[in-house]
mmCIF file with all atom_site columns, C-alpha atoms in Angstrom:
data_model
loop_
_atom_site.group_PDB
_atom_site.id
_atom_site.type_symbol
_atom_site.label_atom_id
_atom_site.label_alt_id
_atom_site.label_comp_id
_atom_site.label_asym_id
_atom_site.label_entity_id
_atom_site.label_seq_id
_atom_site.pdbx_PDB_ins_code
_atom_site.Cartn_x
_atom_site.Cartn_y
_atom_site.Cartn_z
_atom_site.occupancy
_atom_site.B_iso_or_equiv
_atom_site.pdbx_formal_charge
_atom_site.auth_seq_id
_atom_site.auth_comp_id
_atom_site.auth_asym_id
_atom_site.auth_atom_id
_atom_site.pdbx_PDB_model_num
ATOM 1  C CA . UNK J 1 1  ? 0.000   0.000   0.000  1.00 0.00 ? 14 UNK J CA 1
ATOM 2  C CA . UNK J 1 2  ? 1.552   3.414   -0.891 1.00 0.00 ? 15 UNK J CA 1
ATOM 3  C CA . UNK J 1 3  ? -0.008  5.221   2.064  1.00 0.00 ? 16 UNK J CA 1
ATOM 4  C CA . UNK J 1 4  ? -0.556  3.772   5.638  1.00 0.00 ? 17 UNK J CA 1
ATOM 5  C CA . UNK J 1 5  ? -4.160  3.790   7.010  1.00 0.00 ? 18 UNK J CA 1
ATOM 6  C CA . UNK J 1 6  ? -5.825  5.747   8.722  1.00 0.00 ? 19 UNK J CA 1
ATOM 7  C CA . UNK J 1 7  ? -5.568  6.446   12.353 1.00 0.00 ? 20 UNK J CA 1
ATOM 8  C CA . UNK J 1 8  ? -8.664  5.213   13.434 1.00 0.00 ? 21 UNK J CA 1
ATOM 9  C CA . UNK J 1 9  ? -8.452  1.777   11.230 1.00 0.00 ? 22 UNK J CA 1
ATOM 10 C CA . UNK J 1 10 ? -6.521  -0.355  13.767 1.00 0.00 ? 23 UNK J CA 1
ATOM 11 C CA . UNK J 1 11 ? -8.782  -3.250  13.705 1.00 0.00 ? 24 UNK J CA 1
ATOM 12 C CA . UNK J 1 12 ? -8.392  -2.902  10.007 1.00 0.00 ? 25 UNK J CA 1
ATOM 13 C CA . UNK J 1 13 ? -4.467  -3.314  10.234 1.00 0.00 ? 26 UNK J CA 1
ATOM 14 C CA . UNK J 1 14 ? -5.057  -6.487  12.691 1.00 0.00 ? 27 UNK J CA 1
ATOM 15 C CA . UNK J 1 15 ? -8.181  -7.756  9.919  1.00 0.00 ? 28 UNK J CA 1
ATOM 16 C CA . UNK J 1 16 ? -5.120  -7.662  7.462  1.00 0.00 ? 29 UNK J CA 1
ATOM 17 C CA . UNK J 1 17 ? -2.852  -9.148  9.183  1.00 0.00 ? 30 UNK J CA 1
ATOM 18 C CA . UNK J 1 18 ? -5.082  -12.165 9.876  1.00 0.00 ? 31 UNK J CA 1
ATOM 19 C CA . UNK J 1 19 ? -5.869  -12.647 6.313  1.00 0.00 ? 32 UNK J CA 1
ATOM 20 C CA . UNK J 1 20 ? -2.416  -12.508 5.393  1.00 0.00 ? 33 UNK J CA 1
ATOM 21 C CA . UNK J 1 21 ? -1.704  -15.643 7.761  1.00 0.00 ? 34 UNK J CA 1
ATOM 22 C CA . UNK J 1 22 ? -4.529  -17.730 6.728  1.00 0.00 ? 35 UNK J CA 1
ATOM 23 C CA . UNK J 1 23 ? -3.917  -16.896 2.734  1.00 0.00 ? 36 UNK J CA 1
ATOM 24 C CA . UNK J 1 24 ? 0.345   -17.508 3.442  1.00 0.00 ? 37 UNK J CA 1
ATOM 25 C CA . UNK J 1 25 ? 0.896   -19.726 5.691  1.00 0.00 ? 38 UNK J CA 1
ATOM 26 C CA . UNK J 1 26 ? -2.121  -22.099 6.823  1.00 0.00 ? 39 UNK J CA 1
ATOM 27 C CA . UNK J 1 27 ? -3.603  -22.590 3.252  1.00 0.00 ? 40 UNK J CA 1
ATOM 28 C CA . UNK J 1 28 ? -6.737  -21.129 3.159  1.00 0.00 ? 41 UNK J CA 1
ATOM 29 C CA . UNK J 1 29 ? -9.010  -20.854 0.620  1.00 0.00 ? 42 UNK J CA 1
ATOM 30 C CA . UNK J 1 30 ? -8.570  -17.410 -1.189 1.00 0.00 ? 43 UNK J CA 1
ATOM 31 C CA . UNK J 1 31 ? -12.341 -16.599 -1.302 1.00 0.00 ? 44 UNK J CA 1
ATOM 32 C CA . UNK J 1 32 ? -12.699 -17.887 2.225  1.00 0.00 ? 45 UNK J CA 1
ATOM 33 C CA . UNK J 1 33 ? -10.037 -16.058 3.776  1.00 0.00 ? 46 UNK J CA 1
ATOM 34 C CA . UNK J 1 34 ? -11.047 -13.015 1.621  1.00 0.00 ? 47 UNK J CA 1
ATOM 35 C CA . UNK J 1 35 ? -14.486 -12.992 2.299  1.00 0.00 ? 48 UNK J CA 1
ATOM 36 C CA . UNK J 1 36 ? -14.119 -13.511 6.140  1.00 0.00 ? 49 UNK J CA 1
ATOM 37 C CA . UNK J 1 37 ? -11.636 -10.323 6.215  1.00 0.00 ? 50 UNK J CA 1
ATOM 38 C CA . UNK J 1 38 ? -14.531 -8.283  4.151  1.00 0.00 ? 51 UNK J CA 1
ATOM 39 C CA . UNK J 1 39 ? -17.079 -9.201  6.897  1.00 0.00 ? 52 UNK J CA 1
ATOM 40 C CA . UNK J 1 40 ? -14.732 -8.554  10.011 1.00 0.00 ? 53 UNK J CA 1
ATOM 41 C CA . UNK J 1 41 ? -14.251 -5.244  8.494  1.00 0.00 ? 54 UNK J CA 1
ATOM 42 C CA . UNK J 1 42 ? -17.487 -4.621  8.315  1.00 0.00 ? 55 UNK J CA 1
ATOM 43 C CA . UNK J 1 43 ? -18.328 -5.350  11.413 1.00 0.00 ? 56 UNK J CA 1
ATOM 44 C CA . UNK J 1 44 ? -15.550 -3.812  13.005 1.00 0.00 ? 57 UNK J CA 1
ATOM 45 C CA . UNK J 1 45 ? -17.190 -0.207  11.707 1.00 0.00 ? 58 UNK J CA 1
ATOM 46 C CA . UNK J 1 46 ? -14.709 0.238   9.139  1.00 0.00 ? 59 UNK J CA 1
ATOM 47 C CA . UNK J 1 47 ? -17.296 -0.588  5.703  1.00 0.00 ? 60 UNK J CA 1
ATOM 48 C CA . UNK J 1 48 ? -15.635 2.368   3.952  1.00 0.00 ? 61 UNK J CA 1
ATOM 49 C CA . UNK J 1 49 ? -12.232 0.119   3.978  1.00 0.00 ? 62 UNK J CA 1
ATOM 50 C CA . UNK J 1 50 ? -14.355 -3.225  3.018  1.00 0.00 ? 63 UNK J CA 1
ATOM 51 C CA . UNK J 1 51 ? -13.123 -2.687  -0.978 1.00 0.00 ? 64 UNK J CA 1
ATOM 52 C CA . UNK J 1 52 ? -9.383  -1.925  0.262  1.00 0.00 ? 65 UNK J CA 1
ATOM 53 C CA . UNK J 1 53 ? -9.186  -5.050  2.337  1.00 0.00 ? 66 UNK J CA 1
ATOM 54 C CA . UNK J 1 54 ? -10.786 -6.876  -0.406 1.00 0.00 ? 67 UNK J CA 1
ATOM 55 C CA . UNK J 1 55 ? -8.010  -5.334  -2.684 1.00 0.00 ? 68 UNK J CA 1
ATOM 56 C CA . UNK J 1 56 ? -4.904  -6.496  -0.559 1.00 0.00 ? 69 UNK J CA 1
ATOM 57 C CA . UNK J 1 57 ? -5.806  -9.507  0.235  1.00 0.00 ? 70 UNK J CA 1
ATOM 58 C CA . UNK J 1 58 ? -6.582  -10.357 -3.567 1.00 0.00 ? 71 UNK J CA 1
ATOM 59 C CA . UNK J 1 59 ? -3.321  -9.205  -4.773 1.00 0.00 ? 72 UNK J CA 1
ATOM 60 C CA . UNK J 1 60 ? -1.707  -11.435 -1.405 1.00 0.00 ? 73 UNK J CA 1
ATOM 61 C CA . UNK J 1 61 ? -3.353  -14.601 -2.464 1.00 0.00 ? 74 UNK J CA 1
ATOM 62 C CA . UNK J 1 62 ? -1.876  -13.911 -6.074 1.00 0.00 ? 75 UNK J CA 1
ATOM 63 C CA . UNK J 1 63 ? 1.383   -12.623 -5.428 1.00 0.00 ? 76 UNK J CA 1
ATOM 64 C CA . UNK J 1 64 ? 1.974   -14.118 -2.024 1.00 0.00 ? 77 UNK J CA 1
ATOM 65 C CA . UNK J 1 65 ? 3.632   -17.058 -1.894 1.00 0.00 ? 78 UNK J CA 1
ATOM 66 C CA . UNK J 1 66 ? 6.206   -16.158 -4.232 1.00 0.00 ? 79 UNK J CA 1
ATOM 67 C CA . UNK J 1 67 ? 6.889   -13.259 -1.844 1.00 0.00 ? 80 UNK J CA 1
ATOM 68 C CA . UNK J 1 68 ? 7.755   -16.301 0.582  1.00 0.00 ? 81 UNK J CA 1
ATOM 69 C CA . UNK J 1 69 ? 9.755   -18.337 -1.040 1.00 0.00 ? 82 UNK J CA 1
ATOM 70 C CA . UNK J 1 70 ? 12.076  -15.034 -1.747 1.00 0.00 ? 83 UNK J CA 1
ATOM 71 C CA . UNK J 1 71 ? 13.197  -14.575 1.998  1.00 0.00 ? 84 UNK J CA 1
ATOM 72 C CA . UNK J 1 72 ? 15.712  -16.764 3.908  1.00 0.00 ? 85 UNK J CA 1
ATOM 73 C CA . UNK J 1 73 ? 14.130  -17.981 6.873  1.00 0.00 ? 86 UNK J CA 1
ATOM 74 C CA . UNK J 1 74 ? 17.205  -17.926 8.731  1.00 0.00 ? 87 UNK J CA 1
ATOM 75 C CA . UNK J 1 75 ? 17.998  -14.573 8.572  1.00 0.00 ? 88 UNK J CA 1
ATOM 76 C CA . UNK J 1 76 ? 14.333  -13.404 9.330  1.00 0.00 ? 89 UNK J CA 1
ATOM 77 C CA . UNK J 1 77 ? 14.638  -15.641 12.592 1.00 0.00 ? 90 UNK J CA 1
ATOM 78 C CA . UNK J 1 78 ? 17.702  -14.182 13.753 1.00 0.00 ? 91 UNK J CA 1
ATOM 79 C CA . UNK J 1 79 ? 18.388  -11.035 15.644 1.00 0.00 ? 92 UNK J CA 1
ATOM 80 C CA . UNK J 1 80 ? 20.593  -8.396  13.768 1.00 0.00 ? 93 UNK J CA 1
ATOM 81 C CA . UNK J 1 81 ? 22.894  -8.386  16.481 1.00 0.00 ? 94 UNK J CA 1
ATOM 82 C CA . UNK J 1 82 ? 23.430  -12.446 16.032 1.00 0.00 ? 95 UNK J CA 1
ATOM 83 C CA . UNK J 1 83 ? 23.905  -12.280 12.296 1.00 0.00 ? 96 UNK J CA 1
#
């Protein structure tokens, strides 16, 4: 995203970041996961960022896993002071 949210969306940062798990790294079904998010967010008060959630977690189910297998698990793991 080129610009952070808004102040007032923390439960939409959290929503995110739970989407991003379940897409990444427990293998859940794209429209599940994405359609879960969009309902959270609406629930959580935040319906004017439904169609931005919706948007990020799209393009994270897509583009995603290749985004994983790019990093080194090793180094991500270890303190910067260790490496």
């Amino acid at each position: 995203m080129p610009r952070p949210l808004p102040g007032a969306a923390g439960p939409v940062q959290d929503i995110l970041r739970l989407g991003i798990a379940q897409l990444v790294f427990l293998g859940t079904p794209p429209h599940a996961a994405v359609d879960q998010a969009v309902a959270m967010t609406g629930h959580a008060g935040q319906t004017k960022l439904k169609s931005l959630v919706n948007a990020v977690l799209r393009r994270i189910s897509r583009d995603g896993p290749a985004l994983i297998e790019q990093q080194d698990p090793v180094r991500l793991n270890t303190p910067n002071y260790l490496w």
